[in-house]
Coordinates of N, CA and C in Angstrom, one line a residue:
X154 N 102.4 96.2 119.2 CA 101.3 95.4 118.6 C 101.6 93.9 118.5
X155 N 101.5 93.2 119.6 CA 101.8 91.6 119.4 C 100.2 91.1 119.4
X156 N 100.4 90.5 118.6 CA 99.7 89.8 117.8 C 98.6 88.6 118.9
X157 N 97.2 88.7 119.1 CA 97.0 88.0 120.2 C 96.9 86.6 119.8
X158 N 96.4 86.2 118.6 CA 96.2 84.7 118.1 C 97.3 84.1 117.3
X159 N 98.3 84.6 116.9 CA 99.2 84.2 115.8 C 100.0 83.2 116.7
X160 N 100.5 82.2 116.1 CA 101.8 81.3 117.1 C 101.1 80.6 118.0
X161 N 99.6 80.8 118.5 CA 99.0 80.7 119.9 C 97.8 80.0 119.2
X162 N 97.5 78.9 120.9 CA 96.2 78.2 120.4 C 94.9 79.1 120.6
X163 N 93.9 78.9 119.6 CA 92.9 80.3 119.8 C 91.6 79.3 119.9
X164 N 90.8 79.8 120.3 CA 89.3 79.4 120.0 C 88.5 80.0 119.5
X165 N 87.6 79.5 118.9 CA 86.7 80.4 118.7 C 85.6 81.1 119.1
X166 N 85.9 82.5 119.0 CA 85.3 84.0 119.8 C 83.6 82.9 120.1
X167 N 82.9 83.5 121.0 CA 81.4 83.4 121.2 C 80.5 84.0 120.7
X168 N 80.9 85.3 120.0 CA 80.5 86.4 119.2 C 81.3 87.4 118.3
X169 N 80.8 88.2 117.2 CA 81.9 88.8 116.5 C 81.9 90.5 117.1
X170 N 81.3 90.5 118.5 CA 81.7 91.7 119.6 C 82.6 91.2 120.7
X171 N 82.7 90.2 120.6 CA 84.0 89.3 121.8 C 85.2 88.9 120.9
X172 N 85.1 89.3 119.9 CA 85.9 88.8 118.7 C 87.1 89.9 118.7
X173 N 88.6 89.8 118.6 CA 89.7 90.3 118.8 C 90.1 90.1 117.6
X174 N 90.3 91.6 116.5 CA 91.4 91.4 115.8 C 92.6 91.9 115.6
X175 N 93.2 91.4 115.1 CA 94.6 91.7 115.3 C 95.3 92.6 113.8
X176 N 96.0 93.5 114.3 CA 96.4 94.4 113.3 C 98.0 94.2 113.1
X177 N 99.0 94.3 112.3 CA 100.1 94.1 112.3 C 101.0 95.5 111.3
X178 N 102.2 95.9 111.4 CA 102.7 97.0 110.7 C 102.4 96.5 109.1
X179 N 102.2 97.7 108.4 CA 102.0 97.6 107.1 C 103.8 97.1 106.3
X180 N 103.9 96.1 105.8 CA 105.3 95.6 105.5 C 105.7 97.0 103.9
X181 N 104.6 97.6 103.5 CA 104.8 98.1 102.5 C 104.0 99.5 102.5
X182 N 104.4 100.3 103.5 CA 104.2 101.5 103.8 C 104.6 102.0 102.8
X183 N 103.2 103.5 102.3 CA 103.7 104.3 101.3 C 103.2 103.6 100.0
X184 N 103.5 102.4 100.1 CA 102.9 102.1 98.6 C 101.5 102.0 98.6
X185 N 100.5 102.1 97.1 CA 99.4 101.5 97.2 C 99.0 100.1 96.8
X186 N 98.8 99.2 97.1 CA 98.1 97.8 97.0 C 96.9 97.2 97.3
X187 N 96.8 96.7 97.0 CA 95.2 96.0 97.4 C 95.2 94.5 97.8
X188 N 95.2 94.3 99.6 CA 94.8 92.9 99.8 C 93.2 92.2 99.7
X189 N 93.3 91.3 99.4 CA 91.6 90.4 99.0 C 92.0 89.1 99.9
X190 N 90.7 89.2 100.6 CA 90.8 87.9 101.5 C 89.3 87.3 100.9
X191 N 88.9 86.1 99.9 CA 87.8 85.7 100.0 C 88.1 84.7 100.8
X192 N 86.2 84.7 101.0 CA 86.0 84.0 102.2 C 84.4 83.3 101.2
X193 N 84.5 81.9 101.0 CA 83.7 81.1 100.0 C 82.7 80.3 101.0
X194 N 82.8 80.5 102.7 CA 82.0 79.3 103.2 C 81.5 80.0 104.2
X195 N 81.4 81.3 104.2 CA 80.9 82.6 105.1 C 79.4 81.9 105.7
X196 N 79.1 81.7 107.2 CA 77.6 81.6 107.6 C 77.3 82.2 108.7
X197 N 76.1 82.3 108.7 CA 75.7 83.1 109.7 C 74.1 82.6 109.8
X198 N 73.6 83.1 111.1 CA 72.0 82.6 111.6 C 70.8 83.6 110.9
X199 N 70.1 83.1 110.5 CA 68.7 84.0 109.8 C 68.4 84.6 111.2
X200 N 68.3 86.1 111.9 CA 67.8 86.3 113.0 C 66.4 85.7 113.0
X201 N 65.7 85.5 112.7 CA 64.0 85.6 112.2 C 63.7 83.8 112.6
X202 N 64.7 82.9 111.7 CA 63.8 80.9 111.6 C 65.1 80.9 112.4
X203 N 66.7 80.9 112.7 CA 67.2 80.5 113.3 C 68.2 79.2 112.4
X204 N 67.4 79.6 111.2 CA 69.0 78.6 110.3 C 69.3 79.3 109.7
X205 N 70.6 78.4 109.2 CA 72.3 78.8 108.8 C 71.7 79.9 107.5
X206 N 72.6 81.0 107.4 CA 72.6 81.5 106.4 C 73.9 81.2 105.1
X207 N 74.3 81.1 104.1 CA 75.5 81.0 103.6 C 75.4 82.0 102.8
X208 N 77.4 82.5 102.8 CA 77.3 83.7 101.7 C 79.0 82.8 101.4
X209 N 79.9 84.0 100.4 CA 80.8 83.9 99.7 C 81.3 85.6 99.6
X210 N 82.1 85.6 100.7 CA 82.6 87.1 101.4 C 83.5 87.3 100.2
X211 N 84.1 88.9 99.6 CA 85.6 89.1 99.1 C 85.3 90.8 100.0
X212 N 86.6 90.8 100.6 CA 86.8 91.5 101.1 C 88.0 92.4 100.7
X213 N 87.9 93.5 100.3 CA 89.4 94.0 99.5 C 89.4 95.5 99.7
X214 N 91.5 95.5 100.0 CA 91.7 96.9 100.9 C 92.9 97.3 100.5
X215 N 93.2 98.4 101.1 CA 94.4 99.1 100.5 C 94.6 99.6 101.9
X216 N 95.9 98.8 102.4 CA 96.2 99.5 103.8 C 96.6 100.9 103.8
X217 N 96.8 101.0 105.2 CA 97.2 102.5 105.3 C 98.5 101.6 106.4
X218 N 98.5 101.9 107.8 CA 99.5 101.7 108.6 C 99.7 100.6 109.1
X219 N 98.5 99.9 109.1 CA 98.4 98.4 109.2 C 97.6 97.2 108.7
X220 N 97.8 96.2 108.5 CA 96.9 94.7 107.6 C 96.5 94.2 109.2
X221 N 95.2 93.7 108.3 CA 94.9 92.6 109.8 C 95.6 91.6 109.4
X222 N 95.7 90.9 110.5 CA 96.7 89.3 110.7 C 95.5 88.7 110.1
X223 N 95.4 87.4 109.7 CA 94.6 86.5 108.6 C 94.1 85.7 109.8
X224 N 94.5 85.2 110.6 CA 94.5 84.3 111.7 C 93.2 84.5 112.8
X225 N 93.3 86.2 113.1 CA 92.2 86.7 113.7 C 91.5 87.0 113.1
X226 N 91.4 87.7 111.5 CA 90.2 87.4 110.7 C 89.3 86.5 110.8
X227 N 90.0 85.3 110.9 CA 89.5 83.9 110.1 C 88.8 83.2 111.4
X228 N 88.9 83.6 112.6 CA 88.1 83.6 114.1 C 87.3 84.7 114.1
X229 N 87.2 85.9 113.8 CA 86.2 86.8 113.7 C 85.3 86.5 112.8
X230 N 85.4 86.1 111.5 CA 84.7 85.8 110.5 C 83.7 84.5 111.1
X231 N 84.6 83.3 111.5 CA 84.1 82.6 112.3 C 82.9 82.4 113.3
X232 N 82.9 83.4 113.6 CA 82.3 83.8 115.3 C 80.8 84.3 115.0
X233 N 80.6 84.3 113.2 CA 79.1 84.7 113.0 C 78.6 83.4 112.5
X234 N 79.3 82.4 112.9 CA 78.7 81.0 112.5 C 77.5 80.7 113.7
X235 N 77.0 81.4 114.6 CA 76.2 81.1 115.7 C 75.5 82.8 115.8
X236 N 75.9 83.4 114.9 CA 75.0 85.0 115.1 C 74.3 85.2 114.3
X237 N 73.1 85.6 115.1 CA 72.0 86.2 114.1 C 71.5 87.0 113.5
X238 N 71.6 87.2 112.6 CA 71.6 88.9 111.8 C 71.5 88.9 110.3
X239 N 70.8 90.2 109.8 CA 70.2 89.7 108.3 C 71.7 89.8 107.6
X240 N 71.3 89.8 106.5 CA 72.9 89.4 105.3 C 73.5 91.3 105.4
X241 N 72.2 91.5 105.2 CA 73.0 93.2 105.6 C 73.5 94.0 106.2
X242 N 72.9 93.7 107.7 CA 73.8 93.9 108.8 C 75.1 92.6 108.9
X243 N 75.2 91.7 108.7 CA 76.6 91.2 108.5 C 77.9 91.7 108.1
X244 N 77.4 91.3 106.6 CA 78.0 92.3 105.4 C 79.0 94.0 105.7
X245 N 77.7 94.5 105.8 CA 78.1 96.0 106.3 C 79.2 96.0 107.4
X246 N 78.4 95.4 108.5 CA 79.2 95.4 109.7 C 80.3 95.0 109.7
X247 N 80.7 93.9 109.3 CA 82.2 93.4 108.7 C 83.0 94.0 108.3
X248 N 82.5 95.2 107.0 CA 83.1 96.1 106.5 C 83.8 97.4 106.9
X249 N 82.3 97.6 108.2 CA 83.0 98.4 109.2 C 83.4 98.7 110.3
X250 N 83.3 97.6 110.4 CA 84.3 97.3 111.8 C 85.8 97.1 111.6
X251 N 86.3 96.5 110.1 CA 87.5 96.5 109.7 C 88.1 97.9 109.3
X252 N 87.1 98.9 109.2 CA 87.5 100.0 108.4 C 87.6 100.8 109.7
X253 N 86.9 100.8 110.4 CA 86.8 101.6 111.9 C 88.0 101.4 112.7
X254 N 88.7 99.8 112.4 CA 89.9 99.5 113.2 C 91.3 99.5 112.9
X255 N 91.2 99.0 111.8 CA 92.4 99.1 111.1 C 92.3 100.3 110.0
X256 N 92.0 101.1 110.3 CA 91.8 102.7 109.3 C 92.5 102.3 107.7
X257 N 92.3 101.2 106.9 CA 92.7 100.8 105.5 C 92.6 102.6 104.9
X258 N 93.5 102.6 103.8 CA 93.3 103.9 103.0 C 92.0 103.9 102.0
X259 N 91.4 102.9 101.8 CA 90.1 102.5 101.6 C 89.7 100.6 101.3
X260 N 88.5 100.0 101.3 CA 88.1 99.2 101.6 C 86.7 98.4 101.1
X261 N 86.4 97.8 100.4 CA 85.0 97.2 100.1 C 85.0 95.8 100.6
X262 N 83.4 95.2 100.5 CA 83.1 94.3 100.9 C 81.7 94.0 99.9
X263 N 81.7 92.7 99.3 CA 80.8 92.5 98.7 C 80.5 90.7 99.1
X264 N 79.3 90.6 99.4 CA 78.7 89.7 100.3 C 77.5 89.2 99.3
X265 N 77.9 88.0 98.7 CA 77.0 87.2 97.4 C 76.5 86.1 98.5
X266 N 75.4 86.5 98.6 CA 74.5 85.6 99.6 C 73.8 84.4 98.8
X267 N 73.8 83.0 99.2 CA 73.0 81.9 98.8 C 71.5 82.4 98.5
X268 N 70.9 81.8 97.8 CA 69.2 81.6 98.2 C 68.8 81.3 99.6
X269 N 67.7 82.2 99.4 CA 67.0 81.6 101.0 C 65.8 81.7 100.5
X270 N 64.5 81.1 100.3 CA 63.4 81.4 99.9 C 63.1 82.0 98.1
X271 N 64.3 81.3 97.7 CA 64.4 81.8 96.0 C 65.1 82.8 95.5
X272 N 65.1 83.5 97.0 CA 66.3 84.9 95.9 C 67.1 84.9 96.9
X273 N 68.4 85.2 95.9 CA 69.3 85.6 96.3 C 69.3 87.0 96.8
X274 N 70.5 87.0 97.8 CA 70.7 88.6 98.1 C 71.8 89.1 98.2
X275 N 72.9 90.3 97.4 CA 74.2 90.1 97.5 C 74.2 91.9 98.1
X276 N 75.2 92.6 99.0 CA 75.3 93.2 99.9 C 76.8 93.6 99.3
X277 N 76.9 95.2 98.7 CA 78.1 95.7 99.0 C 78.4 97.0 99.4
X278 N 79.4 97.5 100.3 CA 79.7 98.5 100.7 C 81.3 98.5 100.7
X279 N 81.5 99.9 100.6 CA 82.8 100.4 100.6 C 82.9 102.3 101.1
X280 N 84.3 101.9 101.2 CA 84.3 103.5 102.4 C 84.8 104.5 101.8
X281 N 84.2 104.5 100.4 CA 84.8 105.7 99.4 C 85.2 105.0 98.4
X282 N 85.6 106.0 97.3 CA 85.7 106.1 96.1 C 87.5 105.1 96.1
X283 N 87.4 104.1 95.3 CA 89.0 103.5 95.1 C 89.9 104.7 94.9
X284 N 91.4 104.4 95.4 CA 92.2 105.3 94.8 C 92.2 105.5 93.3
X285 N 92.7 106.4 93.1 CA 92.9 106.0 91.3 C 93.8 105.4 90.5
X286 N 94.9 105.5 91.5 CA 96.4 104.4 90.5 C 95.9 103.1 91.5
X287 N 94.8 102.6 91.9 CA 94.6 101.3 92.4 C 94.3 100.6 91.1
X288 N 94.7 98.8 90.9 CA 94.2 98.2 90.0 C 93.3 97.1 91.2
X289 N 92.3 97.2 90.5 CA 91.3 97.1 91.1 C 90.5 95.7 90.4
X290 N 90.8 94.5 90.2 CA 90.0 93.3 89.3 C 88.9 93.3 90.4
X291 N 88.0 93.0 89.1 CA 86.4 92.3 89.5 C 86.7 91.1 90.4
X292 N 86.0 90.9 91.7 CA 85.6 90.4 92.5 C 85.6 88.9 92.3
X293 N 85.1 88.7 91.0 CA 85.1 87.2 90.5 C 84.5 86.0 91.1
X294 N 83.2 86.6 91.8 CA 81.9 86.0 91.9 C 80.8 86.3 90.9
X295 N 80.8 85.0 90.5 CA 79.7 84.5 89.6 C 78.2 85.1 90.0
X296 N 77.2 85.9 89.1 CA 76.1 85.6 89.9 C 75.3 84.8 89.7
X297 N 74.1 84.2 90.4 CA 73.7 83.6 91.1 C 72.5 83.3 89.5
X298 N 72.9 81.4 89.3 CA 72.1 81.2 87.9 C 71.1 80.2 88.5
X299 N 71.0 80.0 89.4 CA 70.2 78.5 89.3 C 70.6 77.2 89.2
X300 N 69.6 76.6 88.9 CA 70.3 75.1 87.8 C 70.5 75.5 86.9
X301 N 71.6 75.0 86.9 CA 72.4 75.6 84.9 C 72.5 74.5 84.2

């Protein structure tokens, strides 16, 4: 498993189906833990008008045999800066396409979308029930007040 973007100059994918990620050995096989990658500047294209969408991704997992590398995340994640798709096909897809590839021992995704037309829309999925000796902290996105 060498790693295709780490150490290496990368560009950014054209799409997040051309998009390569990278998986690495679990450093802490056997145990349970929970990695959180937020992601606060998450965008993506309205399929529909064609502008930017913004969200504020937290993504959080409990490996099994392998972690994604951050590096190829952070270009996949990327790569929906020019793709069009509602917050919920994003969201979801994100979730499972990391769960499909890197088989985590479980996994959520929760996707706190900006306003677009006054409402907000926040998107979560997960691929089962948390472990039970997992500690598990709230996500620690605010929701969505307005002018305050």
């Amino acid at each position: 498993m060498t790693p295709t973007h780490l150490g290496q100059t990368s560009t950014l994918p054209a799409s997040p189906e051309a998009a390569v990620l990278d998986y690495v050995p679990n450093p802490r096989l056997g145990q349970t833990y929970l990695v959180r990658f937020a992601v606060p500047e998450f965008t993506s294209l309205c399929p529909v008008t064609g502008q930017p969408d913004f969200a504020h991704l937290v993504i959080d997992y409990v490996p099994g045999d392998t972690i994604v590398e951050s590096k190829s995340l952070k270009l996949f994640l990327g790569s929906f800066r020019n793709h069009a798709a509602f917050h919920e096909d994003c969201t979801v897809g994100i979730g499972m396409r990391l769960f499909e590839e890197m088989k985590p021992a479980w996994l959520r995704i929760g996707g706190y979308w900006y306003p677009r037309g006054g409402i907000p829309i926040d998107v979560f999925w997960q691929s089962a029930a948390p472990p039970a000796d997992l500690w598990l902290p709230d996500q620690g996105v605010s929701p969505y007040r307005g002018r305050g």
